[in-house]
């Protein structure tokens, strides 16, 4: 399969320093090490493959205030930790995600996903999408009728995640897999890996 526009991968990592310099500062300039202290083995399984992921984040529900098209809440113990359901694809999106990450008082986000994800792990994650769809659907059913405004708002993010899961995510993952394998985004005529 040749690379198409949707299978392009934008690597946010070369832009981190510039975007961190532009973040709102609460005292001293934040460093990447201060923002990204999460551990791979503690990551939430709902995170979309990519460089950024939520691990042992706080559950204060601030992520969607800054990155509503990227951050959601939920885990298996109903603690509702934050996770990333869409990787940033532009400088503006990267800034939104980093601001959301910066607001986590536990610094439970991480940015070392590229050193952990492999083609096989991405495929394994993709094979579990039925489990993810079931979780999204059940959580959406509960939150869309909630008396809490923040849960009803988060339900819109769940609907967005489901649409992404059933839409462009497969192409984005194939572009990311090509990047993992080659260190560059696929060009229009490049063959991308299959999921």
Tab-separated table of C-alpha atoms in Angstrom, residues 52-187:
chain	number	residue	atom	x	y	z
A	52	UNK	CA	3.105	10.734	24.254
A	53	UNK	CA	1.060	8.753	26.761
A	54	UNK	CA	-0.573	9.081	30.129
A	55	UNK	CA	0.633	6.746	32.852
A	56	UNK	CA	0.048	7.459	36.552
A	57	UNK	CA	-1.558	10.848	36.046
A	58	UNK	CA	-3.706	12.691	38.528
A	59	UNK	CA	-7.470	12.509	38.192
A	60	UNK	CA	-8.186	16.221	38.502
A	61	UNK	CA	-9.720	16.373	34.998
A	62	UNK	CA	-7.798	19.364	33.671
A	63	UNK	CA	-6.420	17.803	30.473
A	64	UNK	CA	-9.535	18.389	28.382
A	65	UNK	CA	-9.554	22.044	29.389
A	66	UNK	CA	-6.361	22.469	27.349
A	67	UNK	CA	-6.427	19.606	24.807
A	68	UNK	CA	-10.063	18.526	24.306
A	69	UNK	CA	-9.289	16.751	21.014
A	70	UNK	CA	-6.509	14.685	22.578
A	71	UNK	CA	-7.109	13.942	26.266
A	72	UNK	CA	-9.713	11.717	27.913
A	73	UNK	CA	-10.210	10.140	31.320
A	74	UNK	CA	-10.587	6.559	32.435
A	75	UNK	CA	-8.956	3.457	33.798
A	76	UNK	CA	-9.886	0.037	35.087
A	77	UNK	CA	-10.207	1.080	38.715
A	78	UNK	CA	-12.514	4.036	38.041
A	79	UNK	CA	-9.849	6.467	39.148
A	80	UNK	CA	-10.316	8.279	35.827
A	81	UNK	CA	-6.690	9.090	35.114
A	82	UNK	CA	-5.877	11.003	31.940
A	83	UNK	CA	-4.739	9.391	28.703
A	84	UNK	CA	-4.072	10.505	25.123
A	85	UNK	CA	-6.541	9.394	22.479
A	86	UNK	CA	-5.001	11.346	19.592
A	87	UNK	CA	-1.338	12.213	19.119
A	88	UNK	CA	-0.568	15.831	18.181
A	89	UNK	CA	-0.203	16.450	14.452
A	90	UNK	CA	0.605	20.181	14.366
A	91	UNK	CA	2.520	22.717	16.440
A	92	UNK	CA	-0.746	24.093	17.850
A	93	UNK	CA	-1.897	20.615	18.868
A	94	UNK	CA	1.505	19.882	20.397
A	95	UNK	CA	1.229	23.040	22.481
A	96	UNK	CA	-2.266	22.040	23.651
A	97	UNK	CA	-1.059	18.575	24.650
A	98	UNK	CA	2.015	19.892	26.456
A	99	UNK	CA	-0.048	22.441	28.390
A	100	UNK	CA	-2.412	19.645	29.436
A	101	UNK	CA	0.570	17.500	30.456
A	102	UNK	CA	2.151	20.398	32.344
A	103	UNK	CA	-1.009	20.842	34.425
A	104	UNK	CA	-0.775	17.328	35.869
A	105	UNK	CA	0.527	17.732	39.444
A	106	UNK	CA	1.825	14.142	39.487
A	107	UNK	CA	3.833	14.547	36.249
A	108	UNK	CA	2.431	11.194	35.164
A	109	UNK	CA	2.667	11.867	31.452
A	110	UNK	CA	5.516	10.534	29.325
A	111	UNK	CA	7.080	11.368	25.984
A	112	UNK	CA	9.297	8.330	25.364
A	113	UNK	CA	6.767	6.219	23.472
A	114	UNK	CA	8.889	6.113	20.312
A	115	UNK	CA	11.556	4.160	22.183
A	116	UNK	CA	8.994	1.569	23.347
A	117	UNK	CA	6.505	1.105	20.508
A	118	UNK	CA	7.376	-1.415	17.804
A	119	UNK	CA	5.477	-2.531	14.728
A	120	UNK	CA	4.344	-5.652	16.586
A	121	UNK	CA	3.196	-3.698	19.669
A	122	UNK	CA	1.207	-1.276	17.487
A	123	UNK	CA	-0.432	-4.233	15.740
A	124	UNK	CA	-1.173	-5.830	19.114
A	125	UNK	CA	-2.757	-2.595	20.361
A	126	UNK	CA	-4.848	-2.403	17.166
A	127	UNK	CA	-6.067	-5.985	17.573
A	128	UNK	CA	-7.506	-4.943	20.974
A	129	UNK	CA	-9.631	-2.188	19.448
A	130	UNK	CA	-12.811	-4.209	20.049
A	131	UNK	CA	-12.122	-4.031	23.787
A	132	UNK	CA	-11.506	-0.289	23.433
A	133	UNK	CA	-14.734	0.191	21.459
A	134	UNK	CA	-16.698	-1.630	24.172
A	135	UNK	CA	-15.137	0.529	26.885
A	136	UNK	CA	-15.820	3.768	24.971
A	137	UNK	CA	-19.421	2.779	24.258
A	138	UNK	CA	-20.190	1.797	27.855
A	139	UNK	CA	-18.524	4.916	29.295
A	140	UNK	CA	-20.282	7.149	26.751
A	141	UNK	CA	-23.675	5.663	27.655
A	142	UNK	CA	-23.056	6.541	31.300
A	143	UNK	CA	-21.535	9.974	30.836
A	144	UNK	CA	-23.870	11.362	28.170
A	145	UNK	CA	-26.769	11.315	30.693
A	146	UNK	CA	-24.724	12.259	33.744
A	147	UNK	CA	-25.848	15.000	36.078
A	148	UNK	CA	-22.240	16.251	36.067
A	149	UNK	CA	-21.452	18.767	33.313
A	150	UNK	CA	-17.792	17.645	33.123
A	151	UNK	CA	-18.829	14.039	32.432
A	152	UNK	CA	-21.280	15.140	29.742
A	153	UNK	CA	-18.491	17.212	28.165
A	154	UNK	CA	-16.084	14.260	28.330
A	155	UNK	CA	-18.747	12.139	26.603
A	156	UNK	CA	-18.185	14.307	23.512
A	157	UNK	CA	-14.510	13.297	23.649
A	158	UNK	CA	-15.515	9.643	23.836
A	159	UNK	CA	-17.675	10.083	20.727
A	160	UNK	CA	-14.707	11.756	19.020
A	161	UNK	CA	-12.404	8.883	20.018
A	162	UNK	CA	-14.864	6.316	18.648
A	163	UNK	CA	-15.147	8.201	15.353
A	164	UNK	CA	-11.343	8.368	15.174
A	165	UNK	CA	-11.041	4.656	15.987
A	166	UNK	CA	-13.476	3.819	13.196
A	167	UNK	CA	-12.058	6.440	10.814
A	168	UNK	CA	-8.556	7.845	10.295
A	169	UNK	CA	-6.731	6.125	13.145
A	170	UNK	CA	-5.750	3.043	11.108
A	171	UNK	CA	-4.072	5.248	8.475
A	172	UNK	CA	-2.349	7.324	11.151
A	173	UNK	CA	-1.039	4.179	12.835
A	174	UNK	CA	0.356	2.866	9.535
A	175	UNK	CA	2.148	6.196	9.046
A	176	UNK	CA	3.505	5.963	12.592
A	177	UNK	CA	4.647	2.379	11.989
A	178	UNK	CA	6.537	3.507	8.887
A	179	UNK	CA	8.141	6.246	11.003
A	180	UNK	CA	9.138	3.734	13.700
A	181	UNK	CA	10.706	1.492	11.078
A	182	UNK	CA	12.425	4.207	9.018
A	183	UNK	CA	12.808	7.317	11.176
A	184	UNK	CA	10.919	9.478	8.656
A	185	UNK	CA	7.332	10.010	7.596
A	186	UNK	CA	6.254	8.012	4.553
A	187	UNK	CA	6.461	9.795	1.200
